[in-house]
mmCIF file of C-alpha atoms and ligand atoms in Angstrom:
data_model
loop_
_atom_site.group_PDB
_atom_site.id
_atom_site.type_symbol
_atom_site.label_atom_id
_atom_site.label_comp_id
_atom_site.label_asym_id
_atom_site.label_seq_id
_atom_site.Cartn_x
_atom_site.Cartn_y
_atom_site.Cartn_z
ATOM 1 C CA UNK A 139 0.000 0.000 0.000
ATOM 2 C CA UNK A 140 1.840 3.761 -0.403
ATOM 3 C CA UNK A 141 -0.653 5.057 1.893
ATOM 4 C CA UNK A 142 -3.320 6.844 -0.423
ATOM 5 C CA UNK A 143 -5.694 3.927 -0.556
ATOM 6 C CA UNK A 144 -5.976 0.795 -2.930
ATOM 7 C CA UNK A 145 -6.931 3.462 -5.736
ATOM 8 C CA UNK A 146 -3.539 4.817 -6.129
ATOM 9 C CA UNK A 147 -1.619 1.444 -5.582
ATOM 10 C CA UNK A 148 -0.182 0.915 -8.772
ATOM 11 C CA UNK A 149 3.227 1.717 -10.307
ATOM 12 C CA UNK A 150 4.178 4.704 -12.097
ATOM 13 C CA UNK A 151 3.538 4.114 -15.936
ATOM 14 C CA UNK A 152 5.513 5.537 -18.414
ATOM 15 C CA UNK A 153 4.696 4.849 -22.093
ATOM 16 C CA UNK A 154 7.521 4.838 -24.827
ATOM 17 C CA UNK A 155 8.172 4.404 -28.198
ATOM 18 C CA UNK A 156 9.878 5.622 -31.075
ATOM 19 C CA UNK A 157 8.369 6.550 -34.278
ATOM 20 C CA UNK A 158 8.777 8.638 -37.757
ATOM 21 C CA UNK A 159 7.732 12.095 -38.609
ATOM 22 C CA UNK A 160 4.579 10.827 -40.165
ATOM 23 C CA UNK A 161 3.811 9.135 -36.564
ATOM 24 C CA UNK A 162 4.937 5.438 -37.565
ATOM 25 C CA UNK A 163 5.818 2.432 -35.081
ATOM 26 C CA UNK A 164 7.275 0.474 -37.658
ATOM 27 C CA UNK A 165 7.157 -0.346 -41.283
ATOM 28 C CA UNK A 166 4.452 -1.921 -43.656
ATOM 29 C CA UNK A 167 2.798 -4.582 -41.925
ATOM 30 C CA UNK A 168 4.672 -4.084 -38.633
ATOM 31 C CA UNK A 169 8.202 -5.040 -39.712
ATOM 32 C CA UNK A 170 10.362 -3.383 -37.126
ATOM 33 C CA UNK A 171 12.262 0.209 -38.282
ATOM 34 C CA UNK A 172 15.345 1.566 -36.932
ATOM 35 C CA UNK A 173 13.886 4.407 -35.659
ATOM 36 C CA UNK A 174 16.188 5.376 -32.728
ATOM 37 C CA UNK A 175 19.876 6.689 -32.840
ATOM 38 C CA UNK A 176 22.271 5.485 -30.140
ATOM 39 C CA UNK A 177 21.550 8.381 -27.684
ATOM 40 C CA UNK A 178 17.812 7.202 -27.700
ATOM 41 C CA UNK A 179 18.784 3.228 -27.204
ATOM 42 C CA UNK A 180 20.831 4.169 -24.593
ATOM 43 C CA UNK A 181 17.875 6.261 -22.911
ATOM 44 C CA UNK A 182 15.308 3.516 -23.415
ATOM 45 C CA UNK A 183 18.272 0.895 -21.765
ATOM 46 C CA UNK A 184 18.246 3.585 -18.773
ATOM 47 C CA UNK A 185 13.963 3.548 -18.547
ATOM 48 C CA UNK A 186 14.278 -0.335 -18.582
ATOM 49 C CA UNK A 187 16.631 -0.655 -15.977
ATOM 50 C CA UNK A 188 15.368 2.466 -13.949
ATOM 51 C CA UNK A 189 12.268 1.616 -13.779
ATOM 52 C CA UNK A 190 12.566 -2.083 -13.126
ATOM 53 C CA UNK A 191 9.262 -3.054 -14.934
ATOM 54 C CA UNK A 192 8.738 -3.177 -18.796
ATOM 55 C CA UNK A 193 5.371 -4.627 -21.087
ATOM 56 C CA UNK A 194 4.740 -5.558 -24.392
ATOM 57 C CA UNK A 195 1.526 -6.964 -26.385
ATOM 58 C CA UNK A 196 1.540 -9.669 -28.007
ATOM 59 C CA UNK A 197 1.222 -8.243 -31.639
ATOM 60 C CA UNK A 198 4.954 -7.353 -30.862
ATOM 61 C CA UNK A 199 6.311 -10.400 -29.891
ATOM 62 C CA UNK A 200 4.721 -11.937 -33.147
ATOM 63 C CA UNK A 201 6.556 -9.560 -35.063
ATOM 64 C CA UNK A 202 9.537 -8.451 -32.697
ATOM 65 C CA UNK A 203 10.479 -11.321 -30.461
ATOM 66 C CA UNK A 204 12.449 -8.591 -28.441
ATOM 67 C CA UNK A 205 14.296 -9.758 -25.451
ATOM 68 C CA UNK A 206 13.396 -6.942 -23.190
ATOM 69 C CA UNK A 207 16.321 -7.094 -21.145
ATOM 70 C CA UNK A 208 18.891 -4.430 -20.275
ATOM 71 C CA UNK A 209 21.454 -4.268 -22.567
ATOM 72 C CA UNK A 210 24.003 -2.950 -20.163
ATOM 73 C CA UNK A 211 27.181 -2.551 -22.294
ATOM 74 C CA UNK A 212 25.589 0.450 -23.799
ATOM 75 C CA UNK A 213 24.884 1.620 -20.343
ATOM 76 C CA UNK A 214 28.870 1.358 -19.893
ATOM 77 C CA UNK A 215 28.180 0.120 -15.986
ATOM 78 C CA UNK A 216 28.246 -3.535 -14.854
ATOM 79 C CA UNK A 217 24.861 -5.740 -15.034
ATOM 80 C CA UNK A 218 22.487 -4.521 -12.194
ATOM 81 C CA UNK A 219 19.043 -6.100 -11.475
ATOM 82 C CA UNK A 220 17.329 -7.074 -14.624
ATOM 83 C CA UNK A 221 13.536 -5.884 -14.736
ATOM 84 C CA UNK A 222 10.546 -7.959 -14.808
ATOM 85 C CA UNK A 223 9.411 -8.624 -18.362
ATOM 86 C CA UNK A 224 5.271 -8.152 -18.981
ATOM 87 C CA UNK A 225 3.450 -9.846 -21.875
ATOM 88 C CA UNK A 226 -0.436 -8.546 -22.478
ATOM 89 C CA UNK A 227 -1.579 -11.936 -23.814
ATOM 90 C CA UNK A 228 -5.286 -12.053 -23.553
ATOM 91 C CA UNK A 229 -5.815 -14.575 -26.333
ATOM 92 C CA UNK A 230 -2.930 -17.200 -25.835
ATOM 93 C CA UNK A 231 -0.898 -16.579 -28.975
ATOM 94 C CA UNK A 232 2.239 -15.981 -27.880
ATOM 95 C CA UNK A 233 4.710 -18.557 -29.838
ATOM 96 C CA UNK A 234 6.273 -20.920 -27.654
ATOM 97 C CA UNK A 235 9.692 -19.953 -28.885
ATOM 98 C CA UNK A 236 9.644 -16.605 -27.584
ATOM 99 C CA UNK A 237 12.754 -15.199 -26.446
ATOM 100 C CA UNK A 238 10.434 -13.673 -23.740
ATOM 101 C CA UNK A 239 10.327 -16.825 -22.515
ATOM 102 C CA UNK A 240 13.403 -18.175 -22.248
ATOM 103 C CA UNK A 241 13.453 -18.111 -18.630
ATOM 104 C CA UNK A 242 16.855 -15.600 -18.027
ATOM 105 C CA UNK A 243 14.925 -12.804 -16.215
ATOM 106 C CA UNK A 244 11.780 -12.777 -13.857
ATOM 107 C CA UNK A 245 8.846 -12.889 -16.529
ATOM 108 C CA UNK A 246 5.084 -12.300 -16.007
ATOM 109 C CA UNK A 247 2.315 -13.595 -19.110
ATOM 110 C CA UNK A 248 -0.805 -11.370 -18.159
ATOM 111 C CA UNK A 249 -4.105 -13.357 -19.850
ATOM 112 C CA UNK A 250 -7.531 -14.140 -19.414
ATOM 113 C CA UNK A 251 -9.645 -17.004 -18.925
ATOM 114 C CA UNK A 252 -10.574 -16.774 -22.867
ATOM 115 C CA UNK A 253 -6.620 -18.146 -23.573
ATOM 116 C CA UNK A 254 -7.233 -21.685 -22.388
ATOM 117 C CA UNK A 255 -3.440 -21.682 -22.758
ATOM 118 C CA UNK A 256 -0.740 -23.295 -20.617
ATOM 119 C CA UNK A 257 2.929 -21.582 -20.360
ATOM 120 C CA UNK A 258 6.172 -22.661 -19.540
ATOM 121 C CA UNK A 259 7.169 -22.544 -16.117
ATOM 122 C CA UNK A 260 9.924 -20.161 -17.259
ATOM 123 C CA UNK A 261 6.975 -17.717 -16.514
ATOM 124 C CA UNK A 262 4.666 -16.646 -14.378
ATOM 125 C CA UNK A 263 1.214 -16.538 -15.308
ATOM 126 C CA UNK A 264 -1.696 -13.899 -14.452
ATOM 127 C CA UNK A 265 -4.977 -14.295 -15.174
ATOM 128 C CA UNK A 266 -7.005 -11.076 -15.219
ATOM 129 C CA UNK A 267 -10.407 -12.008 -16.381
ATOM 130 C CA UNK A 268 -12.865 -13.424 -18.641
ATOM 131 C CA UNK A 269 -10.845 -11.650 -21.964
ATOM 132 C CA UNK A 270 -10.383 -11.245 -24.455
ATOM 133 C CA UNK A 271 -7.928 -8.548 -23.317
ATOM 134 C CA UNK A 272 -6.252 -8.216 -20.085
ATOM 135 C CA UNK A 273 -7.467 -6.328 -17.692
ATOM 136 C CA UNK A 274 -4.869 -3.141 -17.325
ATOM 137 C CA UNK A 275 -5.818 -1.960 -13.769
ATOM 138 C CA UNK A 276 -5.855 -5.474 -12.415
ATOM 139 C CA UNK A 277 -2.777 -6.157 -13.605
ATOM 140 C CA UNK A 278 -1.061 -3.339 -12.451
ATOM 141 C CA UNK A 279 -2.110 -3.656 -8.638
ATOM 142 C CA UNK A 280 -0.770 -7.409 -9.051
ATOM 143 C CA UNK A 281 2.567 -5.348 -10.318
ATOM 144 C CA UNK A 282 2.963 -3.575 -6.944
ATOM 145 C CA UNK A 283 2.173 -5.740 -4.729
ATOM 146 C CA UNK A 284 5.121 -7.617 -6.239
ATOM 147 C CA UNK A 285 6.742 -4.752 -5.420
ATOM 148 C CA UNK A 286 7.295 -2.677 -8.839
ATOM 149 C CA UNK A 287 6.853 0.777 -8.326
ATOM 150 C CA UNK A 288 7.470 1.781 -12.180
ATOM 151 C CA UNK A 289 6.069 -0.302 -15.318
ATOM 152 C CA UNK A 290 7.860 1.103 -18.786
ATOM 153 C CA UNK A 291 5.265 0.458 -21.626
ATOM 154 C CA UNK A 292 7.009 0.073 -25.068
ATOM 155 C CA UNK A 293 3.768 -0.879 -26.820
ATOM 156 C CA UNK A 294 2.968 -1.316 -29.936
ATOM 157 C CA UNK A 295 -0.254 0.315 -31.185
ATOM 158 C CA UNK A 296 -2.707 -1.531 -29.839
ATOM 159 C CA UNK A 297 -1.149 -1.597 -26.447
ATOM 160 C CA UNK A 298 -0.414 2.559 -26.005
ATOM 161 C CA UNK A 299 -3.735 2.775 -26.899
ATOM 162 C CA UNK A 300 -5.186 0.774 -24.217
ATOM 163 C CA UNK A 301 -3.092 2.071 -21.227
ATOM 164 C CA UNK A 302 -4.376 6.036 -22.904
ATOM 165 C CA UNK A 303 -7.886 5.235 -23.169
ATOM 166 C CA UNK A 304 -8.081 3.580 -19.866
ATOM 167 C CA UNK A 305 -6.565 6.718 -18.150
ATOM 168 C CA UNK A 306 -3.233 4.796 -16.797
ATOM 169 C CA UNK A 307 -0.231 6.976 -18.134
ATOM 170 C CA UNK A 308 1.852 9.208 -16.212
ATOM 171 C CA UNK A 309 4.133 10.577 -18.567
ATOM 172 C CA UNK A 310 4.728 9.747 -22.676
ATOM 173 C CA UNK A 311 8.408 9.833 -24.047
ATOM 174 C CA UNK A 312 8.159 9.840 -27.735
ATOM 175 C CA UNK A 313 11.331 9.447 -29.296
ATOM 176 C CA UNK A 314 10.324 11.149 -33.192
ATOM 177 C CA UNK A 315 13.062 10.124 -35.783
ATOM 178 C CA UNK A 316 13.486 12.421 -39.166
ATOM 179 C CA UNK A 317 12.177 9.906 -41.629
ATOM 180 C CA UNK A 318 8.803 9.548 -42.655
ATOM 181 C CA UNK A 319 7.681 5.727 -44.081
ATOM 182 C CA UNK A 320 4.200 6.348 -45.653
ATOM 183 C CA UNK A 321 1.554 4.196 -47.060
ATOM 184 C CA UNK A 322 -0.917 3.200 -44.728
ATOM 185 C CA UNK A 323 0.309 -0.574 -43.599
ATOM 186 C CA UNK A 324 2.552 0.859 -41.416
ATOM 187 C CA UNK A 325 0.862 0.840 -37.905
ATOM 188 C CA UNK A 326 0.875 4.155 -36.247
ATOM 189 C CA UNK A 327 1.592 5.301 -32.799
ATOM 190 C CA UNK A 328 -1.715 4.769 -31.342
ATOM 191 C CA UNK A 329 -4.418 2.092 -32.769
ATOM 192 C CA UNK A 330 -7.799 1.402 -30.748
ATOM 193 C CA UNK A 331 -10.766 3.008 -31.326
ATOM 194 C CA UNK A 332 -11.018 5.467 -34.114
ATOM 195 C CA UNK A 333 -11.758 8.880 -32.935
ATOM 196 C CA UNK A 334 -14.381 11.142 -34.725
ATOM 197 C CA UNK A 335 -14.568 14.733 -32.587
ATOM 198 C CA UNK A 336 -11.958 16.329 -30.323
ATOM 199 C CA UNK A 337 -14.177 15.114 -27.363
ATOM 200 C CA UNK A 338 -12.539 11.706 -28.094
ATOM 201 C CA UNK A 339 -8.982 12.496 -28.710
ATOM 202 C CA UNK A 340 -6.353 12.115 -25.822
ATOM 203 C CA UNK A 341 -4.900 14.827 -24.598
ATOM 204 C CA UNK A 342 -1.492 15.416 -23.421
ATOM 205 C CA UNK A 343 0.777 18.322 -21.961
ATOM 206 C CA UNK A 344 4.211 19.122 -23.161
ATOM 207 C CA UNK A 345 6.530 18.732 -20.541
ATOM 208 C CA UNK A 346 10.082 19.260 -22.480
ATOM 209 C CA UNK A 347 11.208 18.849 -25.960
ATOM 210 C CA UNK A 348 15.256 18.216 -26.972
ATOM 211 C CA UNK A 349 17.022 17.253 -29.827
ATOM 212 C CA UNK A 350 17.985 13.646 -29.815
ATOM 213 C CA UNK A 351 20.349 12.151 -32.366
ATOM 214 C CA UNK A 352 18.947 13.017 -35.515
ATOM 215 C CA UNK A 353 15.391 13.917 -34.336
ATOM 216 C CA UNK A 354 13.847 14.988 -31.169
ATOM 217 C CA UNK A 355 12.669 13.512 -28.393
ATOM 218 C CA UNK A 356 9.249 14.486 -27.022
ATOM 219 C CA UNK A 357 8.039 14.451 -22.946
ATOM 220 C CA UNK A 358 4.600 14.711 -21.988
ATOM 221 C CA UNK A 359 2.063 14.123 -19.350
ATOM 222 C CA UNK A 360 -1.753 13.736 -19.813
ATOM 223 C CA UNK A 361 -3.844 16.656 -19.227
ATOM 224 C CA UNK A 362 -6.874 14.690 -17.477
ATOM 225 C CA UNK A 363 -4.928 12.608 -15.184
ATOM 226 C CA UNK A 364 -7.660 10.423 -13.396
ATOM 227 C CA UNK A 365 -5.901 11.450 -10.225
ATOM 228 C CA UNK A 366 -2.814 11.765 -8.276
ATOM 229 C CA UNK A 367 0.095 10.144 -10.162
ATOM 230 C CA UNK A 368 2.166 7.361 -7.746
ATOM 231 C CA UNK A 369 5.589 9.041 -7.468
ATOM 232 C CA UNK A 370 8.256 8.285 -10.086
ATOM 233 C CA UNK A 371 11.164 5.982 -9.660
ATOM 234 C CA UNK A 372 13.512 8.024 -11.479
HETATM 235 N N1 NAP B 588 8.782 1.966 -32.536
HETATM 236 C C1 NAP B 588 8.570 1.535 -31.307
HETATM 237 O O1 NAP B 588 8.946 2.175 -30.327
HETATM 238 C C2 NAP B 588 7.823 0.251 -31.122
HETATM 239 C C3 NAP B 588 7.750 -0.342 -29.847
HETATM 240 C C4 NAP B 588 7.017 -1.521 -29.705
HETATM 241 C C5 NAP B 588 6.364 -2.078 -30.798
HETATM 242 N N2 NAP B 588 6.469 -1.476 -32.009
HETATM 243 C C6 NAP B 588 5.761 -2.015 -33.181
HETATM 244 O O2 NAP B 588 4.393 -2.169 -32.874
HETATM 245 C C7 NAP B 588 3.856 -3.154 -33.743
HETATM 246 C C8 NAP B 588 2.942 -4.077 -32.960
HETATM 247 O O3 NAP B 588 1.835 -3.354 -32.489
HETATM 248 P P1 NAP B 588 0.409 -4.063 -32.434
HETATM 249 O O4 NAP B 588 -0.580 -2.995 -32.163
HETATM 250 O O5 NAP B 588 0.231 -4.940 -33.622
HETATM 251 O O6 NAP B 588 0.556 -5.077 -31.205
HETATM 252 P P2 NAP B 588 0.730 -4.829 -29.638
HETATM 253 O O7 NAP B 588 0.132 -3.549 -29.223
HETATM 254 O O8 NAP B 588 2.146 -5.123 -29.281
HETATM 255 O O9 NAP B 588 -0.130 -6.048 -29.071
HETATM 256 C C9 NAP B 588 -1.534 -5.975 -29.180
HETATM 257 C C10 NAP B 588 -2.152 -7.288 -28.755
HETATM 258 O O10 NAP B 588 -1.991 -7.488 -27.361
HETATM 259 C C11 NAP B 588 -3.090 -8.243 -26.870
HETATM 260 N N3 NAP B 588 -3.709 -7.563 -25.724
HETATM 261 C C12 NAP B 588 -4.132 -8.205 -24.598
HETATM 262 N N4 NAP B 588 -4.666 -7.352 -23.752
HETATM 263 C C13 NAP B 588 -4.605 -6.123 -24.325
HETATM 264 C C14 NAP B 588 -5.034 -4.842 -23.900
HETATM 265 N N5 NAP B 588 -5.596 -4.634 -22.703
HETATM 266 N N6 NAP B 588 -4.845 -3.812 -24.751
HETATM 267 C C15 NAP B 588 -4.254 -3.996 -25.954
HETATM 268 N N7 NAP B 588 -3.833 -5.187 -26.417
HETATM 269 C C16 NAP B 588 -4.004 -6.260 -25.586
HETATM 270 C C17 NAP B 588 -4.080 -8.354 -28.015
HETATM 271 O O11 NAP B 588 -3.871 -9.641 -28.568
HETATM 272 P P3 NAP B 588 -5.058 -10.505 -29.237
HETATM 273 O O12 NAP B 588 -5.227 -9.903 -30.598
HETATM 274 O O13 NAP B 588 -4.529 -11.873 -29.241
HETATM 275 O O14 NAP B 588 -6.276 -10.316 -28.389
HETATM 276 C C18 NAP B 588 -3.645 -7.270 -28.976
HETATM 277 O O15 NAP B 588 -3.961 -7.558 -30.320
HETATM 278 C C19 NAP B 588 5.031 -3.863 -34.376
HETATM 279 O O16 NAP B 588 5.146 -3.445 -35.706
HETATM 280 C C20 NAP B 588 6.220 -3.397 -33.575
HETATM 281 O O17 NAP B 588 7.404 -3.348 -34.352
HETATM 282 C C21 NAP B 588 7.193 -0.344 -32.200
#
């Protein structure tokens, strides 16, 4: 508990990704771009290891497999304590062969009773409810009261979306690269529910803007937060 009642006992969430000019996750059909310079990589190695939780969806491991872990040689420091690894699996299609799942660092599966799926015990496994997706603010008090305080969300689409519409961001980090990709198979930041009016668009507040590498990198916070914001482990 951190003393302001069960409402407020969940981690600090930061969402971040890094896209194109024209507001692109990845390429046509979701193949992953190399949207960040080494400045940014290194930033997104600090958020991993600073703030000791990180999630995915599912769509990304499909197309991804990332590892998730710290890559501490471009920290320069020694290995320090690797953060738990989150999978939003409400369905039960993550491939066995996942690298997410190959047991090296403490790993959770969040799904739902719709999966009817078994995983290795590599992982751990949280059910959130009946499905299909998992339910965010269950799953984050199960988060702190394993005792993560921050939860870094790298996405993709359907994911940011999600944690936005359900009110459950502290701050956004947008890393926005000098490129722009095009076409319209290329998934953008945010997916979800399309928006029609400016009463359904998210809204967020600039905190700071910088150049980065080759493009700039983007800090915001929302402008409705649904209430105090747990303090920041960074
Ligand atoms: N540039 C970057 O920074 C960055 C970072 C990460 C990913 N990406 C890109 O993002 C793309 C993948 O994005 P995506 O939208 O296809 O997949 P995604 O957001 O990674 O995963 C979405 C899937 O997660 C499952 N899910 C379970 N509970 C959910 C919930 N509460 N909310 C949302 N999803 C939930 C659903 O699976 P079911 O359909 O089985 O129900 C959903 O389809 C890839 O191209 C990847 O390269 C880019």
């Amino acid at each position: 508990m951190n003393g302001r009642g069960p409402a407020t006992s969940r981690p600090f969430v930061q969402v971040n990704c890094a896209v194109s000019l024209d507001g692109r996750l990845a390429f046509s059909g979701g193949k992953r771009a190399p949207l960040s310079g080494p400045r940014d990589l290194q930033r997104v190695q600090r958020l991993r290891a600073g703030l000791g939780a990180v999630l995915v969806g599912v769509g990304t491991v499909v197309l991804d497999d990332p590892s998730l872990r710290v890559h501490w040689e471009l920290l320069e420091q020694p290995p320090g304590r690797e953060p738990i690894r989150i999978c939003l699996d409400g369905t039960g299609r993550l491939p066995p062969g996942a690298r997410l799942l190959d047991g090296s660092q403490p790993t959770i599966v969040a799904t739902t009773r719709a999966a009817h799926r078994h995983y290795p015990a590599t992982v751990e496994t949280l059910v959130t409810g009946d499905g299909p997706e998992v339910d965010l603010p269950t799953l984050l008090h199960a988060l702190w009261d394993r005792g993560a305080r921050g939860l870094l969300v790298e996405g993709g689409a359907h994911v940011i979306a999600s944690f936005l519409r359900d009110s459950l961001v502290d701050r956004m980090t947008v890393y926005v690269a000098p490129v722009l990709i095009g076409g319209v198979g290329a998934p953008p930041m945010m997916a979800g529910p399309e928006t029609h009016s400016s009463a359904e668009w998210v809204e967020l507040l600039r905190e700071s803007v910088e150049p980065l590498d080759d493009g700039v990198l983007i800090s915001l916070r929302p402008r409705h937060p649904s209430g105090l914001p747990p303090p920041s482990p960074l």
